[in-house]
Coordinates of C-alpha atoms and ligand atoms in Angstrom, one line a residue:
M1 CA -7.3 25.8 -1.6
T2 CA -10.8 24.6 -2.4
D3 CA -12.4 24.7 1.1
A4 CA -12.0 28.1 2.5
T5 CA -13.6 27.3 5.9
P6 CA -11.0 28.2 8.5
A7 CA -10.0 25.7 11.1
A8 CA -11.9 26.3 14.3
P9 CA -9.6 27.4 17.0
S10 CA -9.5 24.6 19.4
P11 CA -7.1 23.5 22.2
A12 CA -4.0 21.9 20.8
P13 CA -4.4 18.1 20.9
S14 CA -2.2 16.1 23.2
D15 CA -1.1 12.5 23.0
F16 CA 1.9 10.3 23.6
I17 CA 3.7 11.3 20.3
R18 CA 3.1 15.0 20.9
D19 CA 4.5 14.4 24.5
I20 CA 7.7 12.9 23.0
V21 CA 8.0 15.8 20.5
A22 CA 7.4 18.4 23.3
Q23 CA 10.2 16.8 25.3
H24 CA 12.6 17.0 22.3
V25 CA 11.6 20.6 21.7
A26 CA 12.3 21.4 25.4
E27 CA 15.7 19.7 25.1
K28 CA 16.4 21.6 21.9
R29 CA 17.4 18.2 20.4
Y30 CA 16.7 19.3 16.8
P31 CA 16.9 22.8 15.2
Q32 CA 13.5 22.1 13.7
I33 CA 10.8 19.4 13.9
V34 CA 10.4 17.7 10.6
T35 CA 7.8 15.1 9.9
R36 CA 6.5 13.5 6.7
F37 CA 3.3 11.9 5.4
P38 CA 4.5 9.1 3.0
P39 CA 1.6 7.5 1.0
E40 CA 2.4 4.9 -1.6
P41 CA 0.7 6.1 -4.8
N42 CA -1.0 2.8 -5.4
G43 CA -4.6 3.9 -4.6
Y44 CA -6.6 6.9 -3.3
L45 CA -6.2 8.2 0.2
H46 CA -8.9 7.3 2.7
I47 CA -10.2 8.4 6.1
G48 CA -7.4 6.5 7.9
H49 CA -4.9 8.5 6.0
A50 CA -6.7 11.7 7.1
K51 CA -5.7 10.8 10.6
S52 CA -2.0 10.4 9.7
I53 CA -2.1 13.6 7.7
C54 CA -3.6 15.6 10.6
L55 CA -1.1 14.0 13.0
N56 CA 2.0 14.7 10.9
F57 CA 1.1 18.1 9.6
G58 CA -0.4 19.0 12.9
I59 CA 2.8 18.3 14.9
A60 CA 4.8 20.2 12.4
R61 CA 2.4 23.1 12.5
E62 CA 2.2 23.2 16.3
N63 CA 5.9 23.3 16.6
G64 CA 6.9 25.7 13.9
G65 CA 8.2 22.8 12.0
Q66 CA 7.7 21.3 8.6
C67 CA 5.9 18.3 7.2
N68 CA 6.9 16.8 3.8
L69 CA 4.3 15.1 1.6
R70 CA 6.4 12.2 0.1
M71 CA 5.3 9.7 -2.4
D72 CA 6.7 6.4 -1.2
D73 CA 7.0 5.0 -4.6
T74 CA 9.4 2.1 -4.6
N75 CA 7.1 -0.5 -6.2
P76 CA 6.5 0.4 -9.8
T77 CA 4.1 -2.4 -10.6
K78 CA 1.2 -1.1 -8.5
E79 CA 1.8 2.7 -8.7
D80 CA 0.5 5.3 -11.1
V81 CA 0.5 9.1 -11.7
E82 CA -3.3 9.1 -11.4
Y83 CA -2.8 8.2 -7.7
V84 CA 0.0 10.8 -7.3
E85 CA -2.3 13.5 -8.6
S86 CA -5.3 12.4 -6.4
I87 CA -3.1 12.3 -3.3
M88 CA -1.9 15.9 -3.9
Q89 CA -5.4 17.1 -4.5
D90 CA -6.7 15.3 -1.3
V91 CA -3.9 16.6 0.9
N92 CA -4.3 20.1 -0.4
W93 CA -8.0 20.0 0.2
L94 CA -7.7 18.5 3.7
I95 CA -5.0 20.8 5.1
G96 CA -5.0 23.5 2.5
D97 CA -5.3 26.4 5.0
W98 CA -2.6 24.9 7.3
A99 CA -0.2 24.3 4.5
D100 CA 1.2 27.8 4.2
H101 CA 2.6 27.4 7.7
C102 CA 4.1 24.0 7.7
L103 CA 4.1 22.2 4.4
G104 CA 7.6 21.2 3.3
F105 CA 8.1 21.7 -0.4
K106 CA 11.1 21.7 -2.7
A107 CA 12.0 24.1 -5.4
H108 CA 11.1 22.6 -8.8
G109 CA 13.5 19.9 -9.9
Q110 CA 15.4 20.0 -6.6
T111 CA 17.2 16.7 -5.9
P112 CA 19.5 15.7 -3.0
V113 CA 23.0 17.1 -3.1
T114 CA 26.2 15.4 -2.1
V115 CA 27.7 17.0 1.0
S116 CA 30.7 16.0 2.9
V117 CA 30.5 15.7 6.6
N118 CA 33.8 14.9 8.4
G119 CA 35.2 13.7 5.1
Q120 CA 32.4 11.2 4.5
P121 CA 30.1 11.8 1.5
D122 CA 26.5 12.1 2.4
F123 CA 23.2 13.1 0.7
Q124 CA 20.6 15.6 1.8
I125 CA 17.9 17.8 0.5
P126 CA 19.7 21.1 0.9
A127 CA 17.2 23.5 2.3
H128 CA 13.7 23.5 3.6
F129 CA 11.2 26.2 2.8
P130 CA 8.5 26.0 5.4
A131 CA 7.0 29.4 4.9
R132 CA 6.0 28.9 1.3
E133 CA 4.4 31.6 -0.7
K134 CA 0.7 31.1 -1.4
S135 CA 1.3 31.2 -5.1
V136 CA 3.7 28.2 -5.0
A137 CA 1.9 25.0 -6.1
L138 CA 2.4 22.0 -3.9
E139 CA 5.1 19.8 -5.2
P140 CA 5.6 16.6 -3.3
F141 CA 8.7 14.7 -2.6
F142 CA 9.3 11.4 -4.2
A143 CA 11.3 8.5 -2.7
S144 CA 12.1 7.6 -6.3
D145 CA 14.0 10.9 -6.6
Y146 CA 16.5 9.4 -4.2
F147 CA 17.1 6.1 -6.1
D148 CA 20.7 7.2 -7.0
Q149 CA 21.5 8.0 -3.4
I150 CA 19.8 4.9 -2.0
F151 CA 21.9 2.9 -4.5
E152 CA 25.1 4.5 -3.2
Y153 CA 24.1 3.7 0.3
A154 CA 23.6 0.0 -0.7
V155 CA 27.0 0.0 -2.3
A156 CA 28.4 1.4 1.0
L157 CA 26.8 -1.4 3.0
I158 CA 28.3 -4.0 0.6
K159 CA 31.7 -2.4 1.1
K160 CA 31.3 -2.6 4.8
G161 CA 30.5 -6.4 4.4
K162 CA 27.0 -5.8 5.6
A163 CA 25.1 -6.7 2.5
Y164 CA 25.3 -9.5 -0.1
V165 CA 23.8 -10.6 -3.4
C166 CA 21.7 -13.7 -2.9
D167 CA 20.7 -16.1 -5.7
L168 CA 18.0 -17.9 -3.8
S169 CA 14.6 -18.0 -5.5
P170 CA 11.8 -16.1 -3.8
E171 CA 10.3 -19.4 -2.6
D172 CA 13.7 -20.6 -1.1
T173 CA 14.3 -17.2 0.4
D174 CA 11.0 -17.6 2.3
K175 CA 11.9 -21.2 3.3
Y176 CA 15.3 -20.2 4.6
R177 CA 13.8 -17.4 6.6
G178 CA 12.2 -19.8 9.0
A179 CA 9.3 -18.8 11.2
P180 CA 8.9 -16.7 14.4
D181 CA 9.4 -19.9 16.5
K182 CA 11.9 -21.5 14.2
P183 CA 15.3 -20.0 13.4
G184 CA 16.2 -19.4 9.8
T185 CA 19.1 -20.9 7.8
D186 CA 22.0 -19.0 6.3
S187 CA 21.8 -18.5 2.6
P188 CA 24.5 -20.4 0.7
Y189 CA 25.4 -17.0 -0.9
R190 CA 25.9 -15.2 2.4
N191 CA 29.7 -15.3 2.4
R192 CA 30.4 -14.0 -1.1
S193 CA 33.4 -11.7 -1.2
I194 CA 32.8 -7.9 -1.2
E195 CA 34.3 -7.8 -4.7
E196 CA 31.9 -10.4 -6.0
N197 CA 29.0 -8.7 -4.3
L198 CA 29.9 -5.4 -5.8
D199 CA 30.3 -6.9 -9.3
L200 CA 27.0 -8.7 -9.1
F201 CA 25.1 -5.7 -7.7
M202 CA 26.4 -3.5 -10.6
R203 CA 25.3 -6.2 -13.1
M204 CA 21.9 -6.3 -11.4
K205 CA 21.6 -2.6 -12.0
A206 CA 22.9 -3.0 -15.6
G207 CA 20.0 -5.3 -16.3
E208 CA 21.9 -8.5 -16.8
F209 CA 19.6 -10.7 -14.8
P210 CA 15.9 -11.5 -15.1
N211 CA 13.2 -10.7 -12.5
G212 CA 13.7 -12.7 -9.3
A213 CA 17.1 -14.1 -10.3
R214 CA 19.0 -12.2 -7.6
T215 CA 18.4 -9.9 -4.6
L216 CA 20.5 -7.7 -2.4
R217 CA 20.2 -8.7 1.3
A218 CA 21.4 -7.2 4.5
K219 CA 23.7 -9.4 6.4
I220 CA 22.3 -9.4 9.9
D221 CA 21.4 -12.7 11.7
M222 CA 19.2 -15.5 10.5
S223 CA 18.6 -16.7 14.1
L224 CA 17.1 -13.5 15.6
P225 CA 13.6 -13.9 16.9
N226 CA 12.4 -10.9 14.8
V227 CA 12.1 -12.3 11.4
W228 CA 12.3 -8.9 9.8
L229 CA 16.0 -8.9 10.8
R230 CA 16.8 -12.3 9.2
D231 CA 18.9 -11.0 6.3
P232 CA 16.0 -8.8 4.9
L233 CA 15.9 -8.0 1.2
L234 CA 17.2 -4.5 0.3
Y235 CA 16.9 -4.6 -3.5
R236 CA 15.0 -6.7 -6.0
I237 CA 15.0 -6.9 -9.8
R238 CA 11.9 -5.6 -11.6
H239 CA 12.2 -5.0 -15.3
T240 CA 9.3 -2.5 -15.1
A241 CA 9.0 1.2 -16.0
H242 CA 8.4 3.5 -13.1
H243 CA 5.8 6.3 -13.2
H244 CA 8.3 8.8 -12.0
T245 CA 11.8 7.5 -13.1
G246 CA 10.7 5.9 -16.4
D247 CA 13.1 3.2 -17.7
K248 CA 16.1 4.3 -15.7
W249 CA 16.0 1.5 -13.2
C250 CA 15.4 -2.3 -13.3
I251 CA 16.3 -2.8 -9.6
Y252 CA 14.2 -1.2 -7.0
P253 CA 14.8 -0.8 -3.3
M254 CA 12.5 -2.5 -0.8
Y255 CA 10.2 -0.3 1.3
D256 CA 12.3 -0.9 4.5
F257 CA 15.5 0.2 2.9
A258 CA 14.1 3.2 1.0
H259 CA 12.0 4.5 3.8
C260 CA 14.6 5.1 6.5
L261 CA 17.0 6.5 4.0
S262 CA 14.4 8.9 2.5
D263 CA 13.7 10.1 6.0
Y264 CA 17.4 10.6 6.6
I265 CA 17.9 12.4 3.3
E266 CA 15.1 14.8 4.0
G267 CA 16.2 15.5 7.6
I268 CA 13.1 14.0 9.1
T269 CA 13.3 14.1 12.9
H270 CA 10.1 12.1 13.8
S271 CA 9.0 9.4 11.4
I272 CA 5.5 8.6 12.5
C273 CA 3.7 5.5 11.2
T274 CA 1.1 2.9 12.2
L275 CA 1.6 0.0 14.6
E276 CA 2.3 -2.7 12.0
F277 CA 5.6 -1.1 11.4
E278 CA 6.7 -1.5 15.0
V279 CA 8.4 -4.8 14.1
H280 CA 10.2 -3.1 11.3
R281 CA 11.7 -0.5 13.6
P282 CA 14.8 -2.5 14.5
L283 CA 15.6 -2.8 10.8
Y284 CA 15.0 0.9 10.3
D285 CA 17.5 1.6 13.0
W286 CA 19.9 -1.1 11.9
I287 CA 20.2 0.3 8.4
L288 CA 20.9 3.8 9.5
E289 CA 23.2 2.9 12.3
N290 CA 25.3 0.4 10.2
L291 CA 25.8 3.0 7.5
G292 CA 27.6 5.1 10.1
L293 CA 25.7 8.2 8.8
P294 CA 27.2 11.6 9.9
R295 CA 24.0 13.6 10.6
P296 CA 21.4 13.1 13.3
L297 CA 19.2 10.0 12.6
P298 CA 15.5 10.1 12.3
H299 CA 13.5 7.9 14.7
Q300 CA 10.3 6.0 14.1
Y301 CA 7.2 6.2 16.3
E302 CA 4.1 4.1 15.9
F303 CA 0.4 4.7 16.6
A304 CA -2.8 2.8 16.2
K305 CA -4.6 2.9 12.8
L306 CA -8.0 4.5 12.5
I307 CA -10.5 1.7 12.0
P308 CA -14.0 3.2 11.6
S309 CA -17.0 0.9 11.9
H310 CA -19.1 0.3 8.8
M311 CA -16.2 1.3 6.5
I312 CA -13.4 -0.5 4.6
V313 CA -10.1 1.2 4.9
S314 CA -7.7 -0.9 2.9
K315 CA -6.6 0.3 -0.5
R316 CA -6.6 -3.3 -1.7
K317 CA -10.2 -3.8 -0.8
L318 CA -11.2 -0.3 -2.0
I319 CA -9.7 -1.2 -5.4
H320 CA -11.8 -4.3 -5.4
L321 CA -15.0 -2.3 -4.9
V322 CA -14.0 0.1 -7.7
N323 CA -12.9 -2.7 -10.1
E324 CA -16.0 -4.8 -9.5
K325 CA -18.1 -1.7 -10.1
L326 CA -19.8 -2.0 -6.8
V327 CA -19.3 1.8 -6.6
S328 CA -19.0 4.4 -9.4
G329 CA -15.3 5.1 -8.9
W330 CA -12.7 6.1 -6.3
D331 CA -14.6 9.2 -5.6
D332 CA -18.0 7.5 -5.2
P333 CA -19.6 9.6 -2.4
R334 CA -20.2 6.4 -0.4
L335 CA -16.6 5.5 -0.2
P336 CA -14.4 6.5 2.8
T337 CA -11.8 7.9 0.3
I338 CA -11.0 11.5 0.9
S339 CA -12.2 12.2 -2.6
G340 CA -15.5 10.4 -2.0
I341 CA -15.9 12.2 1.3
R342 CA -15.2 15.6 -0.4
R343 CA -17.7 14.8 -3.2
R344 CA -20.3 13.8 -0.6
G345 CA -20.1 17.3 0.7
V346 CA -18.3 16.9 4.0
P347 CA -16.3 20.1 4.7
A348 CA -12.6 19.6 5.2
C349 CA -12.7 21.0 8.7
A350 CA -15.3 18.5 9.8
L351 CA -13.1 15.6 8.6
R352 CA -10.1 17.2 10.2
R353 CA -11.9 17.7 13.5
F354 CA -12.9 14.0 13.5
A355 CA -9.4 12.8 12.5
I356 CA -7.9 14.8 15.3
G357 CA -10.6 14.1 17.8
V358 CA -10.3 10.3 17.7
G359 CA -6.9 10.8 19.4
V360 CA -3.6 8.9 19.0
T361 CA -3.0 5.7 21.0
K362 CA -0.9 2.6 20.9
F363 CA -3.9 0.2 20.9
D364 CA -5.9 -0.9 17.9
S365 CA -9.6 -0.3 18.4
M366 CA -12.7 0.4 16.2
T367 CA -14.1 3.9 16.1
D368 CA -17.9 4.0 15.9
I369 CA -19.0 5.6 12.6
A370 CA -21.5 7.6 14.6
V371 CA -18.6 9.7 15.9
Y372 CA -17.6 10.7 12.4
E373 CA -21.2 11.3 11.4
H374 CA -21.7 13.5 14.5
A375 CA -18.7 15.6 13.5
V376 CA -20.1 16.1 10.1
R377 CA -23.6 17.0 11.3
D378 CA -22.1 19.4 13.9
E379 CA -20.1 21.3 11.3
L380 CA -22.9 21.4 8.7
N381 CA -25.5 22.5 11.3
S382 CA -23.5 25.7 11.9
I383 CA -22.7 26.5 8.2
A384 CA -25.5 25.1 6.1
L385 CA -28.1 27.3 4.5
R386 CA -31.7 26.1 5.2
R387 CA -33.7 25.5 2.1
L388 CA -37.1 23.9 1.2
A389 CA -37.1 20.8 -0.9
V390 CA -39.4 17.9 -1.3
V391 CA -37.9 14.5 -2.4
D392 CA -41.1 12.5 -2.7
P393 CA -43.8 15.0 -3.7
I394 CA -47.5 14.9 -3.5
K395 CA -49.6 17.9 -4.6
V396 CA -51.7 20.0 -2.2
V397 CA -54.2 22.5 -3.6
L398 CA -55.0 25.4 -1.4
T399 CA -58.5 26.1 -2.7
N400 CA -58.9 29.5 -1.1
I401 CA -55.8 31.0 -2.8
P402 CA -56.6 32.2 -6.3
A403 CA -54.7 30.6 -9.2
G404 CA -51.9 32.9 -10.4
E405 CA -51.5 34.7 -7.1
T406 CA -48.0 34.5 -5.5
I407 CA -47.6 35.3 -1.8
E408 CA -44.0 35.9 -0.7
V409 CA -43.0 34.5 2.7
D410 CA -39.8 35.1 4.6
A411 CA -37.7 32.0 5.3
V412 CA -34.7 32.0 7.6
D413 CA -31.4 31.1 6.0
N414 CA -29.6 29.8 9.1
P415 CA -31.0 30.1 12.6
Q416 CA -27.5 29.1 13.9
S417 CA -25.8 32.3 12.6
E418 CA -25.3 35.2 14.9
T419 CA -27.4 37.5 12.7
P420 CA -29.7 35.3 10.7
T421 CA -30.7 36.5 7.3
T422 CA -34.0 35.7 5.5
R423 CA -35.0 35.2 1.9
K424 CA -38.4 35.4 0.1
V425 CA -40.0 32.1 -0.9
P426 CA -43.0 32.0 -3.2
F427 CA -46.2 30.5 -1.8
T428 CA -49.1 29.7 -4.1
R429 CA -52.3 27.8 -4.6
E430 CA -50.5 24.6 -5.5
V431 CA -47.7 23.3 -3.3
F432 CA -45.8 20.0 -3.0
I433 CA -45.4 18.3 0.3
E434 CA -43.6 15.1 1.2
R435 CA -45.8 12.0 0.6
E436 CA -44.9 10.7 4.0
D437 CA -46.2 13.9 5.7
F438 CA -49.8 12.9 4.8
A439 CA -51.6 9.9 6.2
E440 CA -55.1 9.0 5.1
V441 CA -55.4 6.5 8.0
P442 CA -53.0 8.1 10.5
P443 CA -51.4 6.1 13.3
P444 CA -51.9 7.4 16.8
K445 CA -50.1 10.7 17.7
Y446 CA -49.7 11.5 14.0
F447 CA -49.3 15.3 14.0
R448 CA -48.8 15.9 10.3
L449 CA -51.5 16.2 7.6
K450 CA -54.5 13.9 7.8
P451 CA -58.1 14.1 6.7
G452 CA -59.8 16.9 8.6
G453 CA -56.6 17.8 10.4
E454 CA -54.4 20.9 10.5
V455 CA -50.7 21.3 10.0
R456 CA -48.4 24.3 9.6
L457 CA -46.5 24.8 6.3
K458 CA -43.2 26.2 7.6
Y459 CA -42.7 30.0 7.1
A460 CA -46.2 30.1 5.5
C461 CA -49.4 29.4 7.4
I462 CA -51.7 26.7 8.8
I463 CA -53.7 24.5 6.4
K464 CA -56.6 22.3 6.9
C465 CA -57.3 19.1 4.9
D466 CA -60.8 19.1 3.4
E467 CA -60.7 16.5 0.7
V468 CA -58.5 13.7 -0.7
V469 CA -58.6 13.1 -4.5
K470 CA -57.7 9.6 -5.7
D471 CA -57.0 8.0 -9.1
A472 CA -58.9 5.0 -10.5
A473 CA -56.5 2.7 -8.7
G474 CA -57.2 4.3 -5.3
N475 CA -53.9 6.2 -5.0
V476 CA -54.0 9.6 -3.4
V477 CA -53.1 12.1 -6.2
E478 CA -54.1 15.4 -4.7
I479 CA -55.0 16.8 -1.3
R480 CA -57.4 19.8 -1.2
C481 CA -57.0 22.1 1.7
T482 CA -57.9 25.5 3.0
A483 CA -55.1 27.9 4.0
D484 CA -55.6 30.0 7.1
L485 CA -53.9 33.1 5.7
D486 CA -54.5 34.9 9.0
S487 CA -52.1 32.5 10.7
R488 CA -49.1 33.9 8.7
A489 CA -46.4 35.7 10.7
G490 CA -47.8 39.1 11.8
G491 CA -51.4 38.0 11.0
P492 CA -54.3 38.2 13.5
N493 CA -54.2 34.4 13.9
S494 CA -50.4 34.1 14.0
G495 CA -50.4 32.9 17.6
K496 CA -52.5 29.8 16.7
K497 CA -50.8 26.5 17.6
V498 CA -50.8 23.2 15.8
K499 CA -48.7 20.2 16.7
G500 CA -47.1 19.6 13.3
T501 CA -44.9 21.7 11.0
I502 CA -44.0 20.4 7.5
H503 CA -41.9 21.6 4.6
W504 CA -43.2 22.4 1.1
V505 CA -42.4 24.1 -2.2
S506 CA -44.6 26.0 -4.6
A507 CA -45.5 23.8 -7.5
A508 CA -45.4 26.6 -10.0
H509 CA -42.0 27.7 -8.9
A510 CA -40.3 24.4 -8.0
I511 CA -37.3 23.4 -9.9
D512 CA -36.5 19.7 -10.6
A513 CA -33.2 18.2 -9.5
E514 CA -31.8 14.8 -9.3
V515 CA -31.3 14.0 -5.6
R516 CA -29.0 11.2 -4.6
L517 CA -29.9 9.9 -1.2
Y518 CA -26.7 8.3 0.1
D519 CA -26.5 6.1 3.1
R520 CA -23.8 4.0 4.8
L521 CA -22.2 1.7 2.2
F522 CA -22.1 -1.3 4.6
T523 CA -24.8 -2.5 6.9
A524 CA -22.3 -4.4 9.2
A525 CA -20.1 -2.7 11.7
E526 CA -17.2 -4.8 10.6
P527 CA -17.8 -5.3 6.9
D528 CA -15.0 -7.8 6.4
A529 CA -15.5 -9.8 9.6
G530 CA -17.3 -12.6 7.9
G531 CA -14.9 -13.0 5.0
D532 CA -16.5 -11.5 1.9
F533 CA -17.1 -7.8 2.7
T534 CA -18.9 -7.3 -0.6
K535 CA -21.8 -9.3 0.8
N536 CA -22.4 -6.6 3.4
V537 CA -22.9 -3.8 0.9
N538 CA -26.1 -1.9 1.8
P539 CA -28.5 -2.3 -1.2
K540 CA -30.1 1.1 -0.2
S541 CA -26.8 2.9 0.1
L542 CA -27.9 5.0 -2.9
V543 CA -31.5 5.9 -3.8
T544 CA -31.9 8.4 -6.6
V545 CA -35.1 10.5 -6.9
T546 CA -36.3 13.6 -8.7
G547 CA -36.9 16.3 -6.1
K548 CA -38.9 19.5 -6.2
L549 CA -36.7 22.4 -4.9
E550 CA -37.4 25.9 -4.0
P551 CA -36.3 28.2 -6.9
S552 CA -33.4 29.9 -5.1
L553 CA -31.5 26.6 -5.4
A554 CA -31.1 27.1 -9.1
F555 CA -28.2 29.4 -8.1
A556 CA -26.6 27.0 -5.7
T557 CA -22.8 26.9 -5.9
Q558 CA -20.4 24.0 -5.4
E559 CA -18.9 25.6 -2.2
Q560 CA -22.3 26.0 -0.5
R561 CA -23.7 23.5 2.0
F562 CA -27.5 23.2 2.4
Q563 CA -29.9 21.8 4.9
F564 CA -33.0 20.7 3.1
E565 CA -35.3 21.3 6.0
R566 CA -36.3 18.2 7.9
L567 CA -34.5 16.0 5.3
G568 CA -30.7 16.4 5.8
Y569 CA -27.6 18.1 4.5
F570 CA -27.0 18.4 0.8
T571 CA -24.5 19.7 -1.6
L572 CA -24.1 19.9 -5.4
D573 CA -22.4 17.0 -7.0
S574 CA -19.0 18.2 -8.2
K575 CA -19.0 15.8 -11.2
D576 CA -22.5 15.4 -12.6
S577 CA -24.3 18.6 -11.7
A578 CA -24.6 21.4 -14.3
P579 CA -26.6 24.6 -14.6
G580 CA -30.1 23.6 -15.6
K581 CA -29.4 19.9 -14.7
L582 CA -28.8 20.0 -11.0
V583 CA -27.6 17.0 -9.0
F584 CA -27.6 17.2 -5.3
N585 CA -25.9 14.7 -3.0
R586 CA -27.2 14.0 0.5
T587 CA -24.2 14.3 2.7
I588 CA -26.0 13.0 5.8
T589 CA -29.4 12.8 7.3
L590 CA -30.3 15.2 10.1
K591 CA -30.5 12.5 12.7
D592 CA -28.8 9.1 13.1
T593 CA -31.4 6.9 11.5
W594 CA -29.3 3.8 12.4
A595 CA -29.4 4.4 16.1
K596 CA -32.0 2.4 18.0
Ligands
LIG601 P1 -3.7 0.5 3.2 O1 -3.6 -0.4 4.4 O2 -5.0 1.2 3.1 O3 -3.2 0.0 1.9 P2 -1.2 1.7 3.6 O4 -0.7 1.7 5.0 O5 -0.6 0.7 2.8 O6 -2.8 1.7 3.6 P3 0.2 4.0 2.8 O7 0.1 4.7 1.5 O8 1.5 3.2 3.0 O9 -1.0 3.1 2.9 O10 0.0 4.9 4.0 C1 0.6 6.2 4.2 C2 0.6 6.5 5.7 O11 -0.7 6.5 6.2 C3 1.4 5.5 6.4 O12 2.3 6.2 7.3 C4 0.4 4.7 7.2 O13 0.9 4.2 8.4 C5 -0.8 5.7 7.3 N1 -2.1 5.0 7.4 C6 -2.5 4.1 6.6 N2 -3.8 3.7 7.0 C7 -4.0 4.3 8.1 C8 -5.1 4.3 9.0 N3 -6.2 3.5 8.9 N4 -5.1 5.1 10.1 C9 -4.0 5.9 10.3 N5 -3.0 6.0 9.5 C10 -3.0 5.2 8.4
LIG602 MG1 1.7 0.9 3.2

């Protein structure tokens, strides 16, 4: 569990799915509530998946139930172990400290067993182990572990006369299917005998036919208004190795066939998915009901996707950004992938709080990115250590402090904590301040440093600008000031007020670090509204500078979160930072710079 921050106790969320589950719990309809989170390992998880993870694991957790992490891996051409591993890492990070209570896992190598219920063979994962030991590594479920069982269920459907092998080409299959307003046409292969269907299906499995030559289809009704019920495909031929089952199979079940059966085999009670699957629900039910399965059937419930503004949440489009090198990889801190969000420095509990806070509804709508950013700021404000850092330095010489003298000043680590601690920060003759905190020709109401003006260096003292030194080209290279050392805390002049306070670091003590100033990846609220979303990439979404940091930051650790005072929240980059070559990522600015 990488992020040790405990989940803040908050009132249990409530929504229409939780209401349904509560009703079932009250009725004692199931011995235990079992949900699942079923990503297809064809890309990295994103912020939308975080909502689904929090919902599925949350419901299990709130009801003393179990949630299975299941790889929905029925399409070998697009899937990969790299994705399986990233999904496990991301889920573990996001709900790590919930997992001990509700994460379903299987003993190593466990596969479904054949049980006999009322004389009928049936398959199930024999036992659940919801209270896992902390030392047990997360091992996900794989739909592909059920390929044998799913195949048997297909054979059972054929034997019942409810599935047939069809020789229509993919194009003709589409043509025969019709359209929502136009009934389909029966396939000429629809009335094959059960014997012929069984024979052909076995030969499909044995690899006798090339890709696309034949399919197995459910025999439902080609005239139904719901096109998903017009003899949908159950199996197709794909002579492709699978990341989990290797070369064992050359036929693969379709998503709709595999999903309901995987749910059933695992004893899922509530199969929660997003709204686009609503039209698939009759097929989900048809398959399970027509197999005449002996145990209680799972049911599907749908909710609206999370669609955050200024983000792309589609694996296909995220892959495009990665492949076109518009970002540095799946974990680029600008991406809304869970790995990008983690690398950017967002604490898991902030992402969870957002994913839960957006609520669960039946209506698609866009969530303002500002809601997410607020959740991130809110969490970081309470936990981040305040530090002094300058990202665009200009030198200030305090002429009345002797060279070589170091004055130690006390700086507060986090004013939000109940008992704030302080640290010593060196203050010397030469300091760096932020270039934009000095104006030679100040605009009206400019309260920072200006010729002849005074400003407070935070935690140190008030300084007065006496002289500006320029290079031959007229650029300001140095500002010479007098420090009012009596205005330090506890000094005779400590009560003196000035309007501006700025941050600084001692030039002699400052450490250099690469600072990556991240901003929103897209300038448009709906990046793909106008067609090509890559045109909306924010050219300033990453600005890299060399910052001057207070010396204590040399000991920063990966787990720590920092507020560089007046600049924003920062964290060490998990990939590129090394001792002696620090790289900090800006997680987020202190204020919403995009708001009007
Ligand atoms: P994408 O559209 O990004 O390719 P997907 O739906 O194909 O996503 P899956 O791996 O199938 O990705 O998703 C796993 C689960 O996460 C599914 O139950 C899906 O409904 C849910 N999910 C996917 N995107 C979102 C989202 N934006 N908001 C909430 N849940 C989501
Ligand atoms: Mg999907």
